[in-house]
Amino acid sequence: MKKLAALMLVVVFSLTAIFGATLTVGAKNFSEQYVLGNLASLLLEENGFNVVERFGLSSLVARQGLTTGQIDLYPDYTGTAWVTYLGQEELITDPDELLEKVRELDAENGIVWLDRINANNTYALAIRQEDYEKYGFETLSDLVAYWNEHPKEFVVGVGYEFYERPDGFFAFAEHYGLDIPDSQVSTMQLGLTYEAIANNKIDIAMVFATDPKILRYNLHVLEDDQNFWPYYHISYAVRKDTLDEYPEIEEILRPLTLYLNQDILIRLNYRVDVEGVEPEVVARDYLEGLGLID
């Protein structure tokens, strides 16, 4: 399988290798994005492109960079595109249908979404393992049923963006019928919810489904049994004019669609966030292990 993947890249022919065209690859400002950005950069460089990296961007800055031509491609999430960029409210519970609708609407903006990676970095709520054993909550509905009867028993910690965005905490509360006072919601910087719940400063934490800190802090993620949050599958968004000029980009990045999945991505993220390995090293080790780069 590894040899086949390597051969697939070798047979991708382009004048790129001769003339060394330059592409700008973007990434957002958290570890998973740094890993995904580096994966794309390394594969493109292996196949003859010069790459300029613009990493560490907010969602809206990265998106603006793509639509204005300052960035040629970057990894993004179908749910973010559907809700935040395209302003859609329809709940779509099939990830392939969501990708196709994002593709259809974003084509009007000159953006092409490549095939999705089988990893869903959606929002989730998590509780400590000991609380899971105490209360037996499996789903968000289980939590809400108890929480409505004991509204001051739990404090939930959420990131600032999650607090404000249209598919964030209060939209979740309305959807599930949770009646919670503002005093029971604590806002904090992205990522600090894990430390807060580990230190018993909060009881419920907003998390991302592919975040390795779920493993590190032994948290139990509650099932979104009413499918409130959209899928946030990963796909590389590429400017159409860039892809028209260099159509080989799609084949160069295809191994990421073939081989990456949720469990692998969590392990890659774990190496960065828990073990302290640089994202570029993590990405390089992974691609070398697959035989995709030298």
PDB file of C-alpha atoms in Angstrom:
ATOM      1  CA  MET A   1       0.000   0.000   0.000  1.00  0.00           C
ATOM      2  CA  LYS A   2       2.806   2.411   0.901  1.00  0.00           C
ATOM      3  CA  LYS A   3       4.634   1.645  -2.350  1.00  0.00           C
ATOM      4  CA  LEU A   4       1.419   2.205  -4.296  1.00  0.00           C
ATOM      5  CA  ALA A   5       0.905   5.584  -2.682  1.00  0.00           C
ATOM      6  CA  ALA A   6       4.483   6.621  -3.382  1.00  0.00           C
ATOM      7  CA  LEU A   7       4.128   5.494  -6.994  1.00  0.00           C
ATOM      8  CA  MET A   8       0.944   7.492  -7.338  1.00  0.00           C
ATOM      9  CA  LEU A   9       2.834  10.642  -6.456  1.00  0.00           C
ATOM     10  CA  VAL A  10       5.790   9.804  -8.689  1.00  0.00           C
ATOM     11  CA  VAL A  11       3.584   9.499 -11.770  1.00  0.00           C
ATOM     12  CA  VAL A  12       2.007  12.903 -11.200  1.00  0.00           C
ATOM     13  CA  PHE A  13       3.675  14.864 -13.990  1.00  0.00           C
ATOM     14  CA  SER A  14       4.032  18.597 -13.991  1.00  0.00           C
ATOM     15  CA  LEU A  15       6.370  21.318 -15.183  1.00  0.00           C
ATOM     16  CA  THR A  16       6.327  22.386 -11.561  1.00  0.00           C
ATOM     17  CA  ALA A  17       9.363  20.240 -10.853  1.00  0.00           C
ATOM     18  CA  ILE A  18      11.281  22.119 -13.528  1.00  0.00           C
ATOM     19  CA  PHE A  19      10.189  25.668 -12.889  1.00  0.00           C
ATOM     20  CA  GLY A  20       9.463  25.462  -9.158  1.00  0.00           C
ATOM     21  CA  ALA A  21       6.143  27.309  -8.957  1.00  0.00           C
ATOM     22  CA  THR A  22       5.388  28.908  -5.611  1.00  0.00           C
ATOM     23  CA  LEU A  23       2.265  28.225  -3.579  1.00  0.00           C
ATOM     24  CA  THR A  24       1.166  29.858  -0.337  1.00  0.00           C
ATOM     25  CA  VAL A  25      -0.215  27.384   2.184  1.00  0.00           C
ATOM     26  CA  GLY A  26      -2.198  28.675   5.156  1.00  0.00           C
ATOM     27  CA  ALA A  27      -3.176  27.219   8.516  1.00  0.00           C
ATOM     28  CA  LYS A  28      -5.144  28.398  11.524  1.00  0.00           C
ATOM     29  CA  ASN A  29      -3.781  29.042  14.985  1.00  0.00           C
ATOM     30  CA  PHE A  30      -3.979  25.705  16.803  1.00  0.00           C
ATOM     31  CA  SER A  31      -1.916  22.528  16.803  1.00  0.00           C
ATOM     32  CA  GLU A  32      -4.043  20.387  14.510  1.00  0.00           C
ATOM     33  CA  GLN A  33      -3.947  23.108  11.875  1.00  0.00           C
ATOM     34  CA  TYR A  34      -0.166  23.428  12.136  1.00  0.00           C
ATOM     35  CA  VAL A  35       0.112  19.673  11.574  1.00  0.00           C
ATOM     36  CA  LEU A  36      -2.270  19.730   8.597  1.00  0.00           C
ATOM     37  CA  GLY A  37      -0.567  22.782   7.114  1.00  0.00           C
ATOM     38  CA  ASN A  38       2.827  21.105   7.375  1.00  0.00           C
ATOM     39  CA  LEU A  39       1.510  17.884   5.844  1.00  0.00           C
ATOM     40  CA  ALA A  40       0.384  19.817   2.768  1.00  0.00           C
ATOM     41  CA  SER A  41       3.564  21.893   2.579  1.00  0.00           C
ATOM     42  CA  LEU A  42       5.847  18.866   2.779  1.00  0.00           C
ATOM     43  CA  LEU A  43       3.947  16.936   0.106  1.00  0.00           C
ATOM     44  CA  LEU A  44       3.906  19.929  -2.226  1.00  0.00           C
ATOM     45  CA  GLU A  45       7.624  20.569  -1.703  1.00  0.00           C
ATOM     46  CA  GLU A  46       8.371  16.893  -2.326  1.00  0.00           C
ATOM     47  CA  ASN A  47       6.655  17.274  -5.693  1.00  0.00           C
ATOM     48  CA  GLY A  48       8.541  20.343  -6.863  1.00  0.00           C
ATOM     49  CA  PHE A  49       6.643  23.320  -5.496  1.00  0.00           C
ATOM     50  CA  ASN A  50       8.188  26.110  -3.532  1.00  0.00           C
ATOM     51  CA  VAL A  51       5.972  26.777  -0.532  1.00  0.00           C
ATOM     52  CA  VAL A  52       5.393  29.931   1.465  1.00  0.00           C
ATOM     53  CA  GLU A  53       3.714  29.193   4.783  1.00  0.00           C
ATOM     54  CA  ARG A  54       1.213  31.516   6.434  1.00  0.00           C
ATOM     55  CA  PHE A  55       0.352  29.687   9.627  1.00  0.00           C
ATOM     56  CA  GLY A  56      -1.205  30.854  12.877  1.00  0.00           C
ATOM     57  CA  LEU A  57      -4.222  32.650  11.394  1.00  0.00           C
ATOM     58  CA  SER A  58      -7.715  33.056  12.779  1.00  0.00           C
ATOM     59  CA  SER A  59     -10.556  31.389  10.882  1.00  0.00           C
ATOM     60  CA  LEU A  60     -11.741  34.623   9.262  1.00  0.00           C
ATOM     61  CA  VAL A  61      -8.240  35.840   8.358  1.00  0.00           C
ATOM     62  CA  ALA A  62      -7.410  32.497   6.753  1.00  0.00           C
ATOM     63  CA  ARG A  63     -10.666  32.540   4.818  1.00  0.00           C
ATOM     64  CA  GLN A  64     -10.137  36.115   3.686  1.00  0.00           C
ATOM     65  CA  GLY A  65      -6.617  35.243   2.600  1.00  0.00           C
ATOM     66  CA  LEU A  66      -7.995  32.429   0.451  1.00  0.00           C
ATOM     67  CA  THR A  67     -10.756  34.451  -1.167  1.00  0.00           C
ATOM     68  CA  THR A  68      -8.457  37.416  -1.907  1.00  0.00           C
ATOM     69  CA  GLY A  69      -5.633  35.322  -3.337  1.00  0.00           C
ATOM     70  CA  GLN A  70      -3.122  35.846  -0.527  1.00  0.00           C
ATOM     71  CA  ILE A  71      -3.347  32.116   0.211  1.00  0.00           C
ATOM     72  CA  ASP A  72      -3.625  29.356  -2.388  1.00  0.00           C
ATOM     73  CA  LEU A  73      -4.879  26.614  -0.095  1.00  0.00           C
ATOM     74  CA  TYR A  74      -5.321  25.657   3.522  1.00  0.00           C
ATOM     75  CA  PRO A  75      -7.084  23.012   5.621  1.00  0.00           C
ATOM     76  CA  ASP A  76     -10.535  23.950   6.842  1.00  0.00           C
ATOM     77  CA  TYR A  77     -13.697  22.378   8.184  1.00  0.00           C
ATOM     78  CA  THR A  78     -16.952  21.756   6.351  1.00  0.00           C
ATOM     79  CA  GLY A  79     -19.071  22.845   9.309  1.00  0.00           C
ATOM     80  CA  THR A  80     -17.183  26.123   9.641  1.00  0.00           C
ATOM     81  CA  ALA A  81     -17.713  26.842   5.968  1.00  0.00           C
ATOM     82  CA  TRP A  82     -21.409  25.975   6.073  1.00  0.00           C
ATOM     83  CA  VAL A  83     -22.304  28.034   9.131  1.00  0.00           C
ATOM     84  CA  THR A  84     -19.705  30.793   9.374  1.00  0.00           C
ATOM     85  CA  TYR A  85     -18.560  31.538   5.817  1.00  0.00           C
ATOM     86  CA  LEU A  86     -21.684  30.637   3.870  1.00  0.00           C
ATOM     87  CA  GLY A  87     -24.223  31.676   6.506  1.00  0.00           C
ATOM     88  CA  GLN A  88     -26.375  28.559   6.279  1.00  0.00           C
ATOM     89  CA  GLU A  89     -28.695  27.394   9.063  1.00  0.00           C
ATOM     90  CA  GLU A  90     -29.996  24.111   7.661  1.00  0.00           C
ATOM     91  CA  LEU A  91     -28.869  21.144   9.767  1.00  0.00           C
ATOM     92  CA  ILE A  92     -27.306  18.480   7.562  1.00  0.00           C
ATOM     93  CA  THR A  93     -26.623  15.173   9.281  1.00  0.00           C
ATOM     94  CA  ASP A  94     -24.841  13.443   6.397  1.00  0.00           C
ATOM     95  CA  PRO A  95     -21.157  14.464   6.077  1.00  0.00           C
ATOM     96  CA  ASP A  96     -20.945  13.728   2.353  1.00  0.00           C
ATOM     97  CA  GLU A  97     -24.072  15.751   1.622  1.00  0.00           C
ATOM     98  CA  LEU A  98     -22.634  18.609   3.673  1.00  0.00           C
ATOM     99  CA  LEU A  99     -19.389  18.562   1.700  1.00  0.00           C
ATOM    100  CA  GLU A 100     -21.253  18.584  -1.605  1.00  0.00           C
ATOM    101  CA  LYS A 101     -23.417  21.533  -0.573  1.00  0.00           C
ATOM    102  CA  VAL A 102     -20.365  23.451   0.643  1.00  0.00           C
ATOM    103  CA  ARG A 103     -18.673  22.729  -2.676  1.00  0.00           C
ATOM    104  CA  GLU A 104     -21.706  23.911  -4.615  1.00  0.00           C
ATOM    105  CA  LEU A 105     -22.085  27.186  -2.747  1.00  0.00           C
ATOM    106  CA  ASP A 106     -18.383  27.978  -2.433  1.00  0.00           C
ATOM    107  CA  ALA A 107     -17.802  27.394  -6.137  1.00  0.00           C
ATOM    108  CA  GLU A 108     -19.476  30.785  -6.575  1.00  0.00           C
ATOM    109  CA  ASN A 109     -16.577  32.254  -4.564  1.00  0.00           C
ATOM    110  CA  GLY A 110     -13.945  30.549  -6.689  1.00  0.00           C
ATOM    111  CA  ILE A 111     -13.119  27.991  -3.982  1.00  0.00           C
ATOM    112  CA  VAL A 112     -12.755  24.233  -4.510  1.00  0.00           C
ATOM    113  CA  TRP A 113     -13.024  21.795  -1.596  1.00  0.00           C
ATOM    114  CA  LEU A 114     -10.999  18.609  -2.076  1.00  0.00           C
ATOM    115  CA  ASP A 115     -12.206  15.236  -0.808  1.00  0.00           C
ATOM    116  CA  ARG A 116     -12.702  15.191   2.945  1.00  0.00           C
ATOM    117  CA  ILE A 117     -10.412  13.527   5.459  1.00  0.00           C
ATOM    118  CA  ASN A 118     -12.185  11.017   7.690  1.00  0.00           C
ATOM    119  CA  ALA A 119     -11.772  13.069  10.866  1.00  0.00           C
ATOM    120  CA  ASN A 120     -14.550  15.119  12.413  1.00  0.00           C
ATOM    121  CA  ASN A 121     -13.240  17.886  14.666  1.00  0.00           C
ATOM    122  CA  THR A 122     -16.645  18.973  15.847  1.00  0.00           C
ATOM    123  CA  TYR A 123     -17.523  20.707  19.084  1.00  0.00           C
ATOM    124  CA  ALA A 124     -18.388  18.524  22.046  1.00  0.00           C
ATOM    125  CA  LEU A 125     -18.967  18.683  25.783  1.00  0.00           C
ATOM    126  CA  ALA A 126     -16.988  16.460  28.122  1.00  0.00           C
ATOM    127  CA  ILE A 127     -17.068  15.566  31.798  1.00  0.00           C
ATOM    128  CA  ARG A 128     -14.513  14.018  34.133  1.00  0.00           C
ATOM    129  CA  GLN A 129     -14.360  10.227  34.103  1.00  0.00           C
ATOM    130  CA  GLU A 130     -15.292  10.090  37.778  1.00  0.00           C
ATOM    131  CA  ASP A 131     -18.390  12.200  37.102  1.00  0.00           C
ATOM    132  CA  TYR A 132     -19.313   9.912  34.239  1.00  0.00           C
ATOM    133  CA  GLU A 133     -19.131   6.980  36.632  1.00  0.00           C
ATOM    134  CA  LYS A 134     -21.117   8.921  39.244  1.00  0.00           C
ATOM    135  CA  TYR A 135     -23.947  10.222  37.048  1.00  0.00           C
ATOM    136  CA  GLY A 136     -23.899   7.789  34.129  1.00  0.00           C
ATOM    137  CA  PHE A 137     -24.414  10.463  31.481  1.00  0.00           C
ATOM    138  CA  GLU A 138     -23.934   9.030  27.989  1.00  0.00           C
ATOM    139  CA  THR A 139     -25.568  11.740  25.897  1.00  0.00           C
ATOM    140  CA  LEU A 140     -26.146  15.465  25.993  1.00  0.00           C
ATOM    141  CA  SER A 141     -29.824  14.735  26.548  1.00  0.00           C
ATOM    142  CA  ASP A 142     -28.905  12.788  29.692  1.00  0.00           C
ATOM    143  CA  LEU A 143     -26.882  15.745  30.943  1.00  0.00           C
ATOM    144  CA  VAL A 144     -29.555  18.330  30.137  1.00  0.00           C
ATOM    145  CA  ALA A 145     -32.333  16.347  31.834  1.00  0.00           C
ATOM    146  CA  TYR A 146     -30.364  16.298  35.077  1.00  0.00           C
ATOM    147  CA  TRP A 147     -28.977  19.814  34.694  1.00  0.00           C
ATOM    148  CA  ASN A 148     -32.407  21.389  34.335  1.00  0.00           C
ATOM    149  CA  GLU A 149     -33.386  19.849  37.679  1.00  0.00           C
ATOM    150  CA  HIS A 150     -30.118  20.943  39.333  1.00  0.00           C
ATOM    151  CA  PRO A 151     -29.241  24.198  37.500  1.00  0.00           C
ATOM    152  CA  LYS A 152     -26.530  25.328  39.933  1.00  0.00           C
ATOM    153  CA  GLU A 153     -24.750  22.015  40.316  1.00  0.00           C
ATOM    154  CA  PHE A 154     -22.480  22.363  37.290  1.00  0.00           C
ATOM    155  CA  VAL A 155     -20.302  25.107  35.848  1.00  0.00           C
ATOM    156  CA  VAL A 156     -19.443  24.784  32.172  1.00  0.00           C
ATOM    157  CA  GLY A 157     -16.288  26.223  30.635  1.00  0.00           C
ATOM    158  CA  VAL A 158     -16.329  27.419  27.015  1.00  0.00           C
ATOM    159  CA  GLY A 159     -13.985  29.297  24.707  1.00  0.00           C
ATOM    160  CA  TYR A 160     -14.765  32.892  23.838  1.00  0.00           C
ATOM    161  CA  GLU A 161     -15.548  32.109  20.180  1.00  0.00           C
ATOM    162  CA  PHE A 162     -17.762  29.173  21.163  1.00  0.00           C
ATOM    163  CA  TYR A 163     -19.630  31.457  23.543  1.00  0.00           C
ATOM    164  CA  GLU A 164     -20.454  33.933  20.763  1.00  0.00           C
ATOM    165  CA  ARG A 165     -20.791  31.989  17.526  1.00  0.00           C
ATOM    166  CA  PRO A 166     -24.208  31.015  16.058  1.00  0.00           C
ATOM    167  CA  ASP A 167     -23.610  27.295  16.546  1.00  0.00           C
ATOM    168  CA  GLY A 168     -22.069  27.795  19.989  1.00  0.00           C
ATOM    169  CA  PHE A 169     -23.094  27.153  23.567  1.00  0.00           C
ATOM    170  CA  PHE A 170     -26.326  29.115  23.872  1.00  0.00           C
ATOM    171  CA  ALA A 171     -27.605  27.800  20.551  1.00  0.00           C
ATOM    172  CA  PHE A 172     -26.897  24.312  21.885  1.00  0.00           C
ATOM    173  CA  ALA A 173     -28.740  25.155  25.123  1.00  0.00           C
ATOM    174  CA  GLU A 174     -31.794  26.408  23.229  1.00  0.00           C
ATOM    175  CA  HIS A 175     -31.815  23.381  20.931  1.00  0.00           C
ATOM    176  CA  TYR A 176     -31.632  20.893  23.801  1.00  0.00           C
ATOM    177  CA  GLY A 177     -34.008  22.840  26.035  1.00  0.00           C
ATOM    178  CA  LEU A 178     -31.379  23.653  28.654  1.00  0.00           C
ATOM    179  CA  ASP A 179     -32.322  26.499  30.973  1.00  0.00           C
ATOM    180  CA  ILE A 180     -29.061  27.672  32.493  1.00  0.00           C
ATOM    181  CA  PRO A 181     -28.170  30.991  34.145  1.00  0.00           C
ATOM    182  CA  ASP A 182     -25.231  32.935  32.723  1.00  0.00           C
ATOM    183  CA  SER A 183     -23.512  32.637  36.100  1.00  0.00           C
ATOM    184  CA  GLN A 184     -22.973  28.927  35.423  1.00  0.00           C
ATOM    185  CA  VAL A 185     -21.048  29.595  32.186  1.00  0.00           C
ATOM    186  CA  SER A 186     -17.359  30.463  32.454  1.00  0.00           C
ATOM    187  CA  THR A 187     -15.552  31.822  29.371  1.00  0.00           C
ATOM    188  CA  MET A 188     -11.832  31.377  28.857  1.00  0.00           C
ATOM    189  CA  GLN A 189      -9.166  31.178  26.187  1.00  0.00           C
ATOM    190  CA  LEU A 190      -9.273  28.349  23.688  1.00  0.00           C
ATOM    191  CA  GLY A 191      -7.760  25.191  25.137  1.00  0.00           C
ATOM    192  CA  LEU A 192      -7.865  26.211  28.807  1.00  0.00           C
ATOM    193  CA  THR A 193     -11.103  24.320  29.417  1.00  0.00           C
ATOM    194  CA  TYR A 194      -9.096  21.105  29.779  1.00  0.00           C
ATOM    195  CA  GLU A 195      -6.898  22.434  32.561  1.00  0.00           C
ATOM    196  CA  ALA A 196      -9.910  24.049  34.210  1.00  0.00           C
ATOM    197  CA  ILE A 197     -11.882  20.813  34.395  1.00  0.00           C
ATOM    198  CA  ALA A 198      -8.801  18.876  35.515  1.00  0.00           C
ATOM    199  CA  ASN A 199      -8.343  21.389  38.354  1.00  0.00           C
ATOM    200  CA  ASN A 200     -12.043  21.228  39.332  1.00  0.00           C
ATOM    201  CA  LYS A 201     -12.658  24.865  38.419  1.00  0.00           C
ATOM    202  CA  ILE A 202     -15.424  23.767  36.062  1.00  0.00           C
ATOM    203  CA  ASP A 203     -17.478  20.586  35.775  1.00  0.00           C
ATOM    204  CA  ILE A 204     -18.188  20.436  32.052  1.00  0.00           C
ATOM    205  CA  ALA A 205     -15.744  21.441  29.342  1.00  0.00           C
ATOM    206  CA  MET A 206     -16.163  22.490  25.755  1.00  0.00           C
ATOM    207  CA  VAL A 207     -13.749  20.320  23.759  1.00  0.00           C
ATOM    208  CA  PHE A 208     -12.883  19.468  20.187  1.00  0.00           C
ATOM    209  CA  ALA A 209     -13.456  15.860  19.175  1.00  0.00           C
ATOM    210  CA  THR A 210      -9.909  15.340  17.834  1.00  0.00           C
ATOM    211  CA  ASP A 211      -8.127  17.056  20.717  1.00  0.00           C
ATOM    212  CA  PRO A 212      -5.557  14.770  22.406  1.00  0.00           C
ATOM    213  CA  LYS A 213      -6.123  16.472  25.752  1.00  0.00           C
ATOM    214  CA  ILE A 214      -9.287  14.374  26.005  1.00  0.00           C
ATOM    215  CA  LEU A 215      -6.956  11.407  26.450  1.00  0.00           C
ATOM    216  CA  ARG A 216      -4.457  13.277  28.586  1.00  0.00           C
ATOM    217  CA  TYR A 217      -7.070  14.375  31.130  1.00  0.00           C
ATOM    218  CA  ASN A 218      -9.179  11.208  30.942  1.00  0.00           C
ATOM    219  CA  LEU A 219     -12.396  12.953  29.929  1.00  0.00           C
ATOM    220  CA  HIS A 220     -15.642  11.376  28.812  1.00  0.00           C
ATOM    221  CA  VAL A 221     -17.168  12.992  25.713  1.00  0.00           C
ATOM    222  CA  LEU A 222     -20.957  13.114  25.684  1.00  0.00           C
ATOM    223  CA  GLU A 223     -22.750  12.016  22.531  1.00  0.00           C
ATOM    224  CA  ASP A 224     -24.563  14.739  20.590  1.00  0.00           C
ATOM    225  CA  ASP A 225     -27.627  12.491  20.307  1.00  0.00           C
ATOM    226  CA  GLN A 226     -29.775  15.190  18.680  1.00  0.00           C
ATOM    227  CA  ASN A 227     -27.103  15.968  16.065  1.00  0.00           C
ATOM    228  CA  PHE A 228     -27.037  19.658  16.927  1.00  0.00           C
ATOM    229  CA  TRP A 229     -23.507  20.466  15.856  1.00  0.00           C
ATOM    230  CA  PRO A 230     -22.704  20.149  12.184  1.00  0.00           C
ATOM    231  CA  TYR A 231     -19.943  17.917  10.984  1.00  0.00           C
ATOM    232  CA  TYR A 232     -16.542  19.552  10.950  1.00  0.00           C
ATOM    233  CA  HIS A 233     -14.729  17.215   8.613  1.00  0.00           C
ATOM    234  CA  ILE A 234     -11.380  18.395   7.321  1.00  0.00           C
ATOM    235  CA  SER A 235     -10.838  19.251   3.681  1.00  0.00           C
ATOM    236  CA  TYR A 236      -8.253  21.345   1.916  1.00  0.00           C
ATOM    237  CA  ALA A 237      -9.882  24.413   0.398  1.00  0.00           C
ATOM    238  CA  VAL A 238      -8.092  25.553  -2.756  1.00  0.00           C
ATOM    239  CA  ARG A 239      -8.515  28.577  -4.981  1.00  0.00           C
ATOM    240  CA  LYS A 240     -10.030  27.463  -8.286  1.00  0.00           C
ATOM    241  CA  ASP A 241      -7.598  29.535 -10.330  1.00  0.00           C
ATOM    242  CA  THR A 242      -4.705  27.874  -8.491  1.00  0.00           C
ATOM    243  CA  LEU A 243      -6.128  24.399  -9.081  1.00  0.00           C
ATOM    244  CA  ASP A 244      -6.809  25.192 -12.729  1.00  0.00           C
ATOM    245  CA  GLU A 245      -3.167  26.183 -13.171  1.00  0.00           C
ATOM    246  CA  TYR A 246      -1.791  23.285 -11.131  1.00  0.00           C
ATOM    247  CA  PRO A 247      -4.371  20.464 -11.232  1.00  0.00           C
ATOM    248  CA  GLU A 248      -1.772  18.030  -9.862  1.00  0.00           C
ATOM    249  CA  ILE A 249      -2.288  19.540  -6.401  1.00  0.00           C
ATOM    250  CA  GLU A 250      -5.338  17.334  -5.914  1.00  0.00           C
ATOM    251  CA  GLU A 251      -3.377  14.123  -6.545  1.00  0.00           C
ATOM    252  CA  ILE A 252      -0.438  15.283  -4.462  1.00  0.00           C
ATOM    253  CA  LEU A 253      -2.693  15.793  -1.433  1.00  0.00           C
ATOM    254  CA  ARG A 254      -4.892  12.732  -2.024  1.00  0.00           C
ATOM    255  CA  PRO A 255      -2.862  10.426   0.270  1.00  0.00           C
ATOM    256  CA  LEU A 256      -4.000  12.538   3.210  1.00  0.00           C
ATOM    257  CA  THR A 257      -7.593  11.656   2.333  1.00  0.00           C
ATOM    258  CA  LEU A 258      -6.664   7.989   1.962  1.00  0.00           C
ATOM    259  CA  TYR A 259      -4.617   7.499   5.118  1.00  0.00           C
ATOM    260  CA  LEU A 260      -5.554  10.096   7.725  1.00  0.00           C
ATOM    261  CA  ASN A 261      -8.439   9.317  10.058  1.00  0.00           C
ATOM    262  CA  GLN A 262      -9.717  10.453  13.437  1.00  0.00           C
ATOM    263  CA  ASP A 263      -7.553   8.120  15.535  1.00  0.00           C
ATOM    264  CA  ILE A 264      -4.373   8.911  13.610  1.00  0.00           C
ATOM    265  CA  LEU A 265      -5.012  12.637  13.781  1.00  0.00           C
ATOM    266  CA  ILE A 266      -5.552  12.462  17.533  1.00  0.00           C
ATOM    267  CA  ARG A 267      -2.199  10.683  17.884  1.00  0.00           C
ATOM    268  CA  LEU A 268      -0.462  13.291  15.728  1.00  0.00           C
ATOM    269  CA  ASN A 269      -2.043  16.051  17.792  1.00  0.00           C
ATOM    270  CA  TYR A 270      -0.984  14.221  20.967  1.00  0.00           C
ATOM    271  CA  ARG A 271       2.655  14.330  19.902  1.00  0.00           C
ATOM    272  CA  VAL A 272       2.420  18.104  19.544  1.00  0.00           C
ATOM    273  CA  ASP A 273       0.244  19.093  22.502  1.00  0.00           C
ATOM    274  CA  VAL A 274       1.300  16.505  25.070  1.00  0.00           C
ATOM    275  CA  GLU A 275       4.789  15.374  24.066  1.00  0.00           C
ATOM    276  CA  GLY A 276       5.907  18.782  22.855  1.00  0.00           C
ATOM    277  CA  VAL A 277       7.133  17.736  19.399  1.00  0.00           C
ATOM    278  CA  GLU A 278       7.164  20.457  16.735  1.00  0.00           C
ATOM    279  CA  PRO A 279       4.280  20.127  14.213  1.00  0.00           C
ATOM    280  CA  GLU A 280       6.697  20.105  11.272  1.00  0.00           C
ATOM    281  CA  VAL A 281       8.577  17.149  12.799  1.00  0.00           C
ATOM    282  CA  VAL A 282       5.315  15.298  13.500  1.00  0.00           C
ATOM    283  CA  ALA A 283       4.127  15.824   9.927  1.00  0.00           C
ATOM    284  CA  ARG A 284       7.491  14.810   8.453  1.00  0.00           C
ATOM    285  CA  ASP A 285       7.692  11.646  10.557  1.00  0.00           C
ATOM    286  CA  TYR A 286       4.205  10.631   9.494  1.00  0.00           C
ATOM    287  CA  LEU A 287       4.811  11.178   5.778  1.00  0.00           C
ATOM    288  CA  GLU A 288       8.194   9.461   5.899  1.00  0.00           C
ATOM    289  CA  GLY A 289       6.569   6.513   7.632  1.00  0.00           C
ATOM    290  CA  LEU A 290       4.147   6.206   4.726  1.00  0.00           C
ATOM    291  CA  GLY A 291       6.960   6.503   2.198  1.00  0.00           C
ATOM    292  CA  LEU A 292       5.468   9.670   0.726  1.00  0.00           C
ATOM    293  CA  ILE A 293       8.539  11.874   1.209  1.00  0.00           C
ATOM    294  CA  ASP A 294      12.254  11.140   1.496  1.00  0.00           C
TER     295      ASP A 294
END
